[in-house]
CSV table of C-alpha atoms and ligand atoms in Angstrom, one decimal:
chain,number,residue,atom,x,y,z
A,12,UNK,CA,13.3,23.5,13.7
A,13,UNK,CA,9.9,24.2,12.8
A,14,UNK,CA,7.7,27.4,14.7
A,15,UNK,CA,6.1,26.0,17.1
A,16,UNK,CA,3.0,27.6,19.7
A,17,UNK,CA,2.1,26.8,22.3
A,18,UNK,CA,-0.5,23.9,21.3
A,19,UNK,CA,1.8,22.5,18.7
A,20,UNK,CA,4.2,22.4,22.0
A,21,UNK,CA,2.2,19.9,23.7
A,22,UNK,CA,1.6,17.4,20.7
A,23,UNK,CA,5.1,17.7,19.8
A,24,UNK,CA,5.8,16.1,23.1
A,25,UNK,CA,3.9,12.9,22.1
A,26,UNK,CA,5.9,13.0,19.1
A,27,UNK,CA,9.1,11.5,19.3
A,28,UNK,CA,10.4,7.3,19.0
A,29,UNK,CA,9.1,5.2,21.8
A,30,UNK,CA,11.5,5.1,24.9
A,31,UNK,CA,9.7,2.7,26.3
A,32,UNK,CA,11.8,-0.3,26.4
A,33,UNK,CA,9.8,-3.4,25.2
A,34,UNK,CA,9.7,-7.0,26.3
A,35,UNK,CA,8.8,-8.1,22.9
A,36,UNK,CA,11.6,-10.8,21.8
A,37,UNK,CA,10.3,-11.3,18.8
A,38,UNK,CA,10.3,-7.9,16.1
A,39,UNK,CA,8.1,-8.1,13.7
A,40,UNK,CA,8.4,-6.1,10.3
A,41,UNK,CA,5.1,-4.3,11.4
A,42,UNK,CA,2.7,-4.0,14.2
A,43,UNK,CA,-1.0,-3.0,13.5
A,44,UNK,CA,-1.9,-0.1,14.8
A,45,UNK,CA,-4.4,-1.1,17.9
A,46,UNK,CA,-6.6,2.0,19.4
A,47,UNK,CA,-8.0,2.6,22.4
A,48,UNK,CA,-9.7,-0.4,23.5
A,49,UNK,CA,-12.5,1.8,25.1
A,50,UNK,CA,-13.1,4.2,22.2
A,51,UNK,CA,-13.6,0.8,20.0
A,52,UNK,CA,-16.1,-0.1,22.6
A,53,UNK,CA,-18.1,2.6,22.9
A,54,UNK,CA,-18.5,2.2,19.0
A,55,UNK,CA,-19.7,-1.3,19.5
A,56,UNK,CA,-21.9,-0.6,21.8
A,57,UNK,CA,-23.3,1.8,19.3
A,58,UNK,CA,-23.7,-1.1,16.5
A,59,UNK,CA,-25.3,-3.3,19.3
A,60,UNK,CA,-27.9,-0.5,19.9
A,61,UNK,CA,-29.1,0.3,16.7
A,62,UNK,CA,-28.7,-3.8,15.3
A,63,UNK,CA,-27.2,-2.5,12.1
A,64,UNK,CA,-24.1,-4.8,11.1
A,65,UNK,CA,-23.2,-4.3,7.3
A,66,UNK,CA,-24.8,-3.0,4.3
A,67,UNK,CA,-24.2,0.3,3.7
A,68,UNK,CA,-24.5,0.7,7.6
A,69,UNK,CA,-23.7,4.6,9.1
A,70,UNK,CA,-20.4,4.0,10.6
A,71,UNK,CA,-19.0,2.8,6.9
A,72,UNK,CA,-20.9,6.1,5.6
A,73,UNK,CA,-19.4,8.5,8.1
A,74,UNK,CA,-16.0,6.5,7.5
A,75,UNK,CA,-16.3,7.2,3.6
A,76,UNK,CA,-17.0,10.7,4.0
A,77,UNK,CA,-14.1,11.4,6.3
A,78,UNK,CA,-11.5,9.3,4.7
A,79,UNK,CA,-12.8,11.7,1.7
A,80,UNK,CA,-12.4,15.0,3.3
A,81,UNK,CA,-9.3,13.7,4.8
A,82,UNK,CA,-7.6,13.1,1.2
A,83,UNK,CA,-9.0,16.2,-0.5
A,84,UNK,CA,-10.9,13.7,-2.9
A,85,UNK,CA,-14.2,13.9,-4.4
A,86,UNK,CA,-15.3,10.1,-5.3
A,87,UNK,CA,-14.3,7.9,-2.7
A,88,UNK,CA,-15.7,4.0,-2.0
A,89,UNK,CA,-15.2,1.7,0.4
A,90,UNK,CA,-14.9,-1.7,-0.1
A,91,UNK,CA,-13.8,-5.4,2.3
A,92,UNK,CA,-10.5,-5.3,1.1
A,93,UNK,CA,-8.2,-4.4,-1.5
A,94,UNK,CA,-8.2,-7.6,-3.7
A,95,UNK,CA,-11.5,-7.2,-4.2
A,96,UNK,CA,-10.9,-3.3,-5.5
A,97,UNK,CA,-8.1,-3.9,-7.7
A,98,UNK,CA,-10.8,-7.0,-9.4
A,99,UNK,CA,-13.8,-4.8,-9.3
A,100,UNK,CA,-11.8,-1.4,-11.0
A,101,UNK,CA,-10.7,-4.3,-13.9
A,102,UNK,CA,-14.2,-5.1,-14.1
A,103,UNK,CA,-16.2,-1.8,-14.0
A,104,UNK,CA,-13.7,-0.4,-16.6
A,105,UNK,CA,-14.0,-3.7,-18.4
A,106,UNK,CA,-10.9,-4.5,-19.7
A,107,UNK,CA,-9.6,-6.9,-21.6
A,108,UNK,CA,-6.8,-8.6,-23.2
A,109,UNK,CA,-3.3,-8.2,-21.6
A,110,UNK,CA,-2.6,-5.2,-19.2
A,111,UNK,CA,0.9,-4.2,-18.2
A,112,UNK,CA,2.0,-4.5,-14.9
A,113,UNK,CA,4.9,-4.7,-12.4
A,114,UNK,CA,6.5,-8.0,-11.3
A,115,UNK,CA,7.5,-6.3,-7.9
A,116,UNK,CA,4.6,-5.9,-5.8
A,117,UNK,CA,2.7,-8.3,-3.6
A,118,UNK,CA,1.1,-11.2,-4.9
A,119,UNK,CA,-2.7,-9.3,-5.2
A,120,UNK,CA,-2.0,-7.1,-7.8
A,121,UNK,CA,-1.2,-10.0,-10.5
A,122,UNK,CA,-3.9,-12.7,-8.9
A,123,UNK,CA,-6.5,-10.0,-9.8
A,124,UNK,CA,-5.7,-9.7,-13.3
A,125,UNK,CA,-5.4,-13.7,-13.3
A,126,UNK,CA,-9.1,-14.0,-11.3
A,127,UNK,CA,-10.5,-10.9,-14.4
A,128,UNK,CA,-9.3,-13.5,-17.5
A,129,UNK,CA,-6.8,-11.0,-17.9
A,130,UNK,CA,-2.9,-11.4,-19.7
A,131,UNK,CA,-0.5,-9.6,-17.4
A,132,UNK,CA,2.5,-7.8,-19.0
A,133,UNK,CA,5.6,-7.7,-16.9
A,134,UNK,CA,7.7,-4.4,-17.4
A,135,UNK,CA,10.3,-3.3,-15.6
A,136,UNK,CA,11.2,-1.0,-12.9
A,137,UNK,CA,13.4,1.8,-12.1
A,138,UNK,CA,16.2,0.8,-10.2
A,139,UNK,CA,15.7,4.3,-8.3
A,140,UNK,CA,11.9,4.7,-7.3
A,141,UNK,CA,11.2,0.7,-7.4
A,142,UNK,CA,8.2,1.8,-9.6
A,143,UNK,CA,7.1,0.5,-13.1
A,144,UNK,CA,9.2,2.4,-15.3
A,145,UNK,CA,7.2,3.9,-18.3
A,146,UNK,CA,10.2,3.5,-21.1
A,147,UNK,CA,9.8,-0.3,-20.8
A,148,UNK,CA,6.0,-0.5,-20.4
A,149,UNK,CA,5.7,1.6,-24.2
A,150,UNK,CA,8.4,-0.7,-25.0
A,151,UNK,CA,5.6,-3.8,-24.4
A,152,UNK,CA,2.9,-2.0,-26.0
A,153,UNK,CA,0.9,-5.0,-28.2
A,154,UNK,CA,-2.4,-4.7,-30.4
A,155,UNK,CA,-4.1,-6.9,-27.4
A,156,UNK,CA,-2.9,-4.0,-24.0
A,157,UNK,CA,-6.1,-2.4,-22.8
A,158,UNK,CA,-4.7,-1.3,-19.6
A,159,UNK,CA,-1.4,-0.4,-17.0
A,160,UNK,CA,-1.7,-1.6,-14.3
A,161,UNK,CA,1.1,0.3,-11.9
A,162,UNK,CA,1.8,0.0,-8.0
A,163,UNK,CA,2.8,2.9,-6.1
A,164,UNK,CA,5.6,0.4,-4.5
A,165,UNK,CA,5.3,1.5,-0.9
A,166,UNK,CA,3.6,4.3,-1.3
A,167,UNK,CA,6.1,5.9,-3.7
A,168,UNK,CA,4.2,7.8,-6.5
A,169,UNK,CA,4.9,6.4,-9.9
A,170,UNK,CA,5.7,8.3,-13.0
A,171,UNK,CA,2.1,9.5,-12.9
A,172,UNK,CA,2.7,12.6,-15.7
A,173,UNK,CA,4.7,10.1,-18.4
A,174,UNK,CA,2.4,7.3,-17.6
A,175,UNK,CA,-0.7,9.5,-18.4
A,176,UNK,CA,1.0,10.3,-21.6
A,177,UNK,CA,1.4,6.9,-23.3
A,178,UNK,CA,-2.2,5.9,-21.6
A,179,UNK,CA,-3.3,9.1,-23.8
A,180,UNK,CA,-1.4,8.2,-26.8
A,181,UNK,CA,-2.3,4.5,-26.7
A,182,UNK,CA,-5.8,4.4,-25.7
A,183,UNK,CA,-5.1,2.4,-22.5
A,184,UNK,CA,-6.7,2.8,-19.1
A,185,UNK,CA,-4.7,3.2,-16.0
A,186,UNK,CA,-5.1,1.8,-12.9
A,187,UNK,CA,-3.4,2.4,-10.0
A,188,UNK,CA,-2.7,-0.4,-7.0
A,189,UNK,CA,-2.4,2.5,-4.4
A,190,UNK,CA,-2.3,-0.3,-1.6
A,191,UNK,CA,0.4,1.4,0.1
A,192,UNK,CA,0.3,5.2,-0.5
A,193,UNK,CA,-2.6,6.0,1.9
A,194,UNK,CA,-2.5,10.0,2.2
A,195,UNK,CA,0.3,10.2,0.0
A,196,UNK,CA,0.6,13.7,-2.1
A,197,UNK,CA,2.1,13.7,-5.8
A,198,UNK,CA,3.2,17.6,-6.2
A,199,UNK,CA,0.7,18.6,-3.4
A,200,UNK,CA,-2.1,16.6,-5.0
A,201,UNK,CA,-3.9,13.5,-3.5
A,202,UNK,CA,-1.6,10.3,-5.4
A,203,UNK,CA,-5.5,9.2,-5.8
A,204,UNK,CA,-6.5,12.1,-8.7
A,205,UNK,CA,-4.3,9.9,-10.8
A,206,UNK,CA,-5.4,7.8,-13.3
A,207,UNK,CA,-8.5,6.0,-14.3
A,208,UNK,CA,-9.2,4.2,-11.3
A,209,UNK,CA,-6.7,3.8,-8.0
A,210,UNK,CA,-7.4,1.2,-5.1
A,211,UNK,CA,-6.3,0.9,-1.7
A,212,UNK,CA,-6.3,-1.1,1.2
A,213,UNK,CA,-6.6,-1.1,5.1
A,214,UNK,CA,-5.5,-4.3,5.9
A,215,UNK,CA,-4.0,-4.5,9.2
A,216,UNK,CA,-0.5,-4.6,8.4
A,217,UNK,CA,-0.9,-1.1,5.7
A,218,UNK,CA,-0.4,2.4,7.7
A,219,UNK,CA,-4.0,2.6,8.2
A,220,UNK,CA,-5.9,-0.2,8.3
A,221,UNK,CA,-9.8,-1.0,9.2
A,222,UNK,CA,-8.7,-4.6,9.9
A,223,UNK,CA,-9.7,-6.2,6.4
A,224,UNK,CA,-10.8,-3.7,4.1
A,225,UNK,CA,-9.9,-1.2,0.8
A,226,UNK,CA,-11.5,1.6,-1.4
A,227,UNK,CA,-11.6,2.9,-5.2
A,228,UNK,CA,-11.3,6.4,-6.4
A,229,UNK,CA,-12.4,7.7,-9.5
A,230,UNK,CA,-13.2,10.7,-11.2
A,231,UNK,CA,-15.9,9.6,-13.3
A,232,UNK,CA,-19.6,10.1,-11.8
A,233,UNK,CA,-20.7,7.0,-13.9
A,234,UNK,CA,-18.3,4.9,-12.8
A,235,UNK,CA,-18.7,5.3,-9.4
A,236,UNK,CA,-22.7,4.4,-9.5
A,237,UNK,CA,-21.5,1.2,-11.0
A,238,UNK,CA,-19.3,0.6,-8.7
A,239,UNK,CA,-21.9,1.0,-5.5
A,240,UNK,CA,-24.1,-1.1,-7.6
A,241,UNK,CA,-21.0,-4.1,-8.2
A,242,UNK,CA,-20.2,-3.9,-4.5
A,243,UNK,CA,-23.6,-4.5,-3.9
A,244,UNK,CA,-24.1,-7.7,-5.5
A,245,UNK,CA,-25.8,-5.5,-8.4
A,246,UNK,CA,-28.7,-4.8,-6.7
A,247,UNK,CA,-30.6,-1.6,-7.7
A,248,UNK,CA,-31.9,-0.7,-4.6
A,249,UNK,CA,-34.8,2.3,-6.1
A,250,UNK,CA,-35.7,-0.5,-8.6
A,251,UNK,CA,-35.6,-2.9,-6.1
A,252,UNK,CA,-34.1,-4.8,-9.4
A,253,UNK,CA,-30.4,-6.6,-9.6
A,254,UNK,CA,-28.8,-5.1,-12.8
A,255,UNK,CA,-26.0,-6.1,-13.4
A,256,UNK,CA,-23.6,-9.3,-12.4
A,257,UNK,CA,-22.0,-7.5,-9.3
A,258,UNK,CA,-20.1,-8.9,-6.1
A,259,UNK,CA,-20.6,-8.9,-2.4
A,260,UNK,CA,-16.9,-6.5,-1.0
A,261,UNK,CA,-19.2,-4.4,1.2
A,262,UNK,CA,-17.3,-3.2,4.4
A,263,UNK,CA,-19.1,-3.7,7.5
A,264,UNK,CA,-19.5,-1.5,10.4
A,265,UNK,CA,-17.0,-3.4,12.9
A,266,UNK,CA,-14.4,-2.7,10.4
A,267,UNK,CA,-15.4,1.0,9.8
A,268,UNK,CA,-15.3,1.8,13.3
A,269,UNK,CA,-11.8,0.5,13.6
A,270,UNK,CA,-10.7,2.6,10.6
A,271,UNK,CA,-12.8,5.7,12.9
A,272,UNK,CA,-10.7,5.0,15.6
A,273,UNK,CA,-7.5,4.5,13.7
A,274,UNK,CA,-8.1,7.5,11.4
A,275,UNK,CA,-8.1,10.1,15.0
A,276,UNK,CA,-4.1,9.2,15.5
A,277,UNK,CA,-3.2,8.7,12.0
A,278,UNK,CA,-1.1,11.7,11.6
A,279,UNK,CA,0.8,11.6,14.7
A,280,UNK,CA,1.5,7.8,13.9
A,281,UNK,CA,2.8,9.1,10.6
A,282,UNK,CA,4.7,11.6,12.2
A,283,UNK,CA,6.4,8.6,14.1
A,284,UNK,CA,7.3,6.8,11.5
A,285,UNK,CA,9.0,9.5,9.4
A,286,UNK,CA,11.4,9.8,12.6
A,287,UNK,CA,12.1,5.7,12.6
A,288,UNK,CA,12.5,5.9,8.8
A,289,UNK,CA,14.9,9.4,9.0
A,290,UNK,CA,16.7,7.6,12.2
A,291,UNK,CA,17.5,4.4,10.0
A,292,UNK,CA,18.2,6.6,7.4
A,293,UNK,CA,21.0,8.4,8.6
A,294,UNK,CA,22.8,5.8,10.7
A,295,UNK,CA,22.8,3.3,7.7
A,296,UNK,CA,23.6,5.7,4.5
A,297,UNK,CA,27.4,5.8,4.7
A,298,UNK,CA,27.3,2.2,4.4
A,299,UNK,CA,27.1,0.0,0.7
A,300,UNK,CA,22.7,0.4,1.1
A,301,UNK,CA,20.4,1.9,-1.4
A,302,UNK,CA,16.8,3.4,-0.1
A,303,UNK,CA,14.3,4.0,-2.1
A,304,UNK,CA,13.8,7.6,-4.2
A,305,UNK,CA,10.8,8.9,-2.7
A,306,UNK,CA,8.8,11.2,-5.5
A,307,UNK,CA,6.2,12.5,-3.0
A,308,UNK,CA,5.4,15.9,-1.9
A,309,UNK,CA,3.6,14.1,1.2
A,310,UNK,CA,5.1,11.0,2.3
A,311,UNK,CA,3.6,8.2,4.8
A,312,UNK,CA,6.6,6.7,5.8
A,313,UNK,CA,4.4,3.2,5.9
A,314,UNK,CA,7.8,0.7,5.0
A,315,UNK,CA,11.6,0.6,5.6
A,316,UNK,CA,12.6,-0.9,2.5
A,317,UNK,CA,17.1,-1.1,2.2
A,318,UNK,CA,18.9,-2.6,-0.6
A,319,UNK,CA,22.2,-4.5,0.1
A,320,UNK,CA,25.0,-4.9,-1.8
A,321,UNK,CA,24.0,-8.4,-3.4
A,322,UNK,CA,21.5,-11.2,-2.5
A,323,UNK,CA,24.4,-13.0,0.0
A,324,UNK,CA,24.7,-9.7,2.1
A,325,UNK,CA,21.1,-9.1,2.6
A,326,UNK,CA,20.7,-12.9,3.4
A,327,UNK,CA,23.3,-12.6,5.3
A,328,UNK,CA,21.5,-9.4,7.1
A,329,UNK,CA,18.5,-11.0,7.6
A,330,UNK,CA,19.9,-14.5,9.1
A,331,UNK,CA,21.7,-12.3,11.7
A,332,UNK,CA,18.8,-10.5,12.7
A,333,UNK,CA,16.0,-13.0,12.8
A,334,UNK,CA,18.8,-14.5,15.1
A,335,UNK,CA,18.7,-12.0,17.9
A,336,UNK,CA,14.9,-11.8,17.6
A,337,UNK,CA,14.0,-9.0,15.1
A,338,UNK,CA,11.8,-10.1,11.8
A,339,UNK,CA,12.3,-8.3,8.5
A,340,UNK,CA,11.1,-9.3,5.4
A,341,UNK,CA,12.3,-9.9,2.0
A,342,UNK,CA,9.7,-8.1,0.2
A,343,UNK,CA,8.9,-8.5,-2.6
A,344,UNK,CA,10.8,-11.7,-3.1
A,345,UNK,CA,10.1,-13.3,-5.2
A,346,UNK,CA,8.9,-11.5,-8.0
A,347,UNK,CA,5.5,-12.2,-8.8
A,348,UNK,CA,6.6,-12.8,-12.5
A,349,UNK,CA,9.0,-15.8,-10.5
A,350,UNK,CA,5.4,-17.4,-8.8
A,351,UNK,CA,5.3,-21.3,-10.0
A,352,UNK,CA,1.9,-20.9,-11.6
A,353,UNK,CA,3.4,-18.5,-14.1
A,354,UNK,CA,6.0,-21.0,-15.5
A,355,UNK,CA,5.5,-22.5,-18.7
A,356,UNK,CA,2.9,-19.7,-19.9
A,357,UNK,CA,3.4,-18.5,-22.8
A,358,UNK,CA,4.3,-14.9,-21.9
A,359,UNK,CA,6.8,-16.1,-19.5
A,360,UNK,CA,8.8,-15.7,-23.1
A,361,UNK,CA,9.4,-12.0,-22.0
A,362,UNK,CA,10.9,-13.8,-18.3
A,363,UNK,CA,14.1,-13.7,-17.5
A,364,UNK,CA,15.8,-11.5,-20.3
A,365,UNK,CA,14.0,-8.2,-19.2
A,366,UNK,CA,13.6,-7.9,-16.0
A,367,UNK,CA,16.8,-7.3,-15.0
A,368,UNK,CA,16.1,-4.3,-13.0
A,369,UNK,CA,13.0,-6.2,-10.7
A,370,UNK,CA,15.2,-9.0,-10.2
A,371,UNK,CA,18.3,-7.0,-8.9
A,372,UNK,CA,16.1,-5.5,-6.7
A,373,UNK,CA,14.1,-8.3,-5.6
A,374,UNK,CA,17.2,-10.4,-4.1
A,375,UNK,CA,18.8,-7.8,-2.5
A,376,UNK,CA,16.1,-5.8,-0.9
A,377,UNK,CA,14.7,-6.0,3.1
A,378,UNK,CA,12.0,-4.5,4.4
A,379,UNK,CA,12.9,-3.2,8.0
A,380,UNK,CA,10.8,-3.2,10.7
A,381,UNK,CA,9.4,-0.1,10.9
A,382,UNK,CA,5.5,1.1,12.6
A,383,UNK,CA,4.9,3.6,15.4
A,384,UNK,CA,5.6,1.8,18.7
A,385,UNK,CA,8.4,0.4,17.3
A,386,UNK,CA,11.4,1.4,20.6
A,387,UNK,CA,14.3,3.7,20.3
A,388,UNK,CA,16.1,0.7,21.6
A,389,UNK,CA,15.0,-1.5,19.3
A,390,UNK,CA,15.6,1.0,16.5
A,391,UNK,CA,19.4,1.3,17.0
A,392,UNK,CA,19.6,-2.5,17.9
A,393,UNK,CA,18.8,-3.5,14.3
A,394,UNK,CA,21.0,-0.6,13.2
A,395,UNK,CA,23.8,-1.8,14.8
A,396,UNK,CA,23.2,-6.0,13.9
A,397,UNK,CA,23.5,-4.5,9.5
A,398,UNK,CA,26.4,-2.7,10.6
A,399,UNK,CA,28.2,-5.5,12.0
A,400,UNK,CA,27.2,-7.6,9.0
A,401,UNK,CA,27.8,-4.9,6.2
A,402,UNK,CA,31.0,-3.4,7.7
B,511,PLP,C1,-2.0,-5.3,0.6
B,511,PLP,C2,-1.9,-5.2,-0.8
B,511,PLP,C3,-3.0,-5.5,-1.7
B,511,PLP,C4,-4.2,-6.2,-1.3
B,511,PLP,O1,-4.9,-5.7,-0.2
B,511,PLP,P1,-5.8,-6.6,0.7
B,511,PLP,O2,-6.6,-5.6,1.4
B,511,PLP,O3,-4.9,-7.4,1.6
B,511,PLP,O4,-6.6,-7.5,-0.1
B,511,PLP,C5,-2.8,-5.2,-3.0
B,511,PLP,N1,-1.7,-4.7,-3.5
B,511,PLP,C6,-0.6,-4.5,-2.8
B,511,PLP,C7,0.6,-3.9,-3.4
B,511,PLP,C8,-0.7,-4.7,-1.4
B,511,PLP,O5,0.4,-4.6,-0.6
């Protein structure tokens, strides 16, 4: 047990799984995280007031600089989603070629390379942290690899020491697709001091969300002036000049007053989920499962991901429970290496033979439902249906 006074007393109370028994007969893998309706009111009725929707507008600057303070981070830019910050870090860093990247991660992380002209590079993962895994990516090292691309596959930090190494001794840039990791901490330092550039996003079904929305982080002053100016469709605002080809991913303030109101119960919410996950955790172990090897010295508990014996059994798992009303999802399936559009191009050579590891994975994972108003009940229900099928 931790120490606790007499304040910590009183929020420890609210901390604990939902008792509340829900009505819900249909479980979803997540639930966004709704606030207070009247704190998100009184915020609108702010925007109404002063008549200032978008565009750099104070909410999404008092959002930035919290989010910043929050994560210990020095650069720190918000964006409309995190599509748009994986496509604008390719582009500010303008890379070129091929860039290596993981087959097991949602279906954003590749499209951006595909929307930047860009060649991905499938490597590999490990078949413990679900994370690129470094040995193959130097393995598919080519004259024509500017970049990594790696995913901190729900919000597990990568191999961010050996990665930096090969980036070193290559001459490659390294960007990392933190979409899940938000306040994650890499041997007590934000996962977001890594690398060239790292993106996130706050879409409604991520741990913290602003609705539709993301951010970059960098350490490099002159990057981040070009990427205000990119978000920005270019536009120097001093010079009143546009100069250079840049996009429109500005946030607006309806969606930075959500992420205001969401970032005030963020840490309990975490707090919550770290009970569902420990809860699944030790009422499935003793069965045939795998979970995932979590590298972090801060965790955000944002996914349940379990890997069953084989594809059949968690089929077989996820039939049985999307019978009785609760929804997981097999994700990533399929690997984005698998994705129709990729067949028949001409590094879909390297397909098949070498990702062994992703595939394994891939068929034989489930993402449970896991988010904080998730029900005891409910909890121990889906715990119960995988032992019945595993058992
Ligand atoms: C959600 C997600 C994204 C994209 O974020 P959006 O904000 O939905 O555009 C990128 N990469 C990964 C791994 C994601 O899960």
């Amino acid at each position: 047990m931790l120490d606790l006074d007499s304040q910590d007393l009183e929020s420890e109370a609210e901390i604990q799984i939902s008792t509340e028994v829900s009505n819900e007969n249909h479980i979803n893998v997540t639930l966004p995280d709704l606030p207070d309706i009247n704190e998100y009111v009184h915020y609108l009725e702010e925007i109404w007031d002063s008549k200032w929707l978008t565009n750099d507008g104070q909410f999404v600057q008092l959002l930035e600089k919290k989010l910043k303070e929050f994560m210990g981070l020095k650069k720190f830019l918000l964006v409309s989603n995190g599509t748009l910050a994986l496509q604008i870090a390719l582009k500010v860093l303008n890379i070129k070629g091929s860039v290596i990247t993981t087959p097991f991660t949602f279906a954003a992380t590749t499209n951006s390379l595909l929307w930047e002209g860009l060649n991905p590079i499938f490597a590999d993962i490990h078949p413990e942290t679900f994370n690129i895994d470094p040995r193959d990516v130097e393995r598919k090292i080519t004259p024509d690899t500017s970049a990594i691309m790696a995913v901190h596959t729900y919000g597990n930090p990568c191999d961010v020491e050996v990665i930096e190494e090969i980036a070193e001794d290559k001459d490659l840039m390294v960007i990392y697709d933190g979409a899940h990791a938000f306040n994650v901490q890499y041997k007590n330092r934000s996962i977001f001091s890594y690398g060239d550039i790292s993106t996130l996003s706050f879409h409604a079904t991520k741990a913290f969300h602003t609705i539709e929305g993301g951010a970059l982080v960098t350490h490099d002053l002159e990057v981040e002036e070009k990427i205000k100016l990119i978000r920005n469709h270019g536009i120097d605002t001093s010079l009143e000049e546009v100069i250079l080809p840049g996009t429109n991913a500005k946030m607006n303030e309806f969606q930075a007053i959500m992420g205001l109101c969401n970032l005030k119960n963020i840490e309990k919410n975490i707090q919550i989920r770290k009970l569902i996950y420990e809860c699944y955790v030790e009422n499935l172990q003793d069965l045939d499962v795998k979970f995932q090897k979590i590298q972090a010295s801060q965790y955000n508990y944002a996914y349940m991901p379990v890997c069953f014996e084989d594809e059949k059994t968690r089929n077989q798992v996820q039939l049985t429970l999307s019978q009785r009303g609760y929804y997981p999802r097999k994700y990533f399936y399929p690997l984005t290496a698998d994705f129709e559009y990729f067949k028949n191009k001409s590094n879909d050579l390297n397909r098949k033979y070498d990702l062994k590891t992703a595939t394994d994975v891939s068929n034989s994972i489930l993402c449970l439902p896991l988010y904080p108003t998730l029900s005891l009940v409910d909890t121990y229900k889906i715990i119960n249906i995988i032992r019945e099928v595993v058992s």
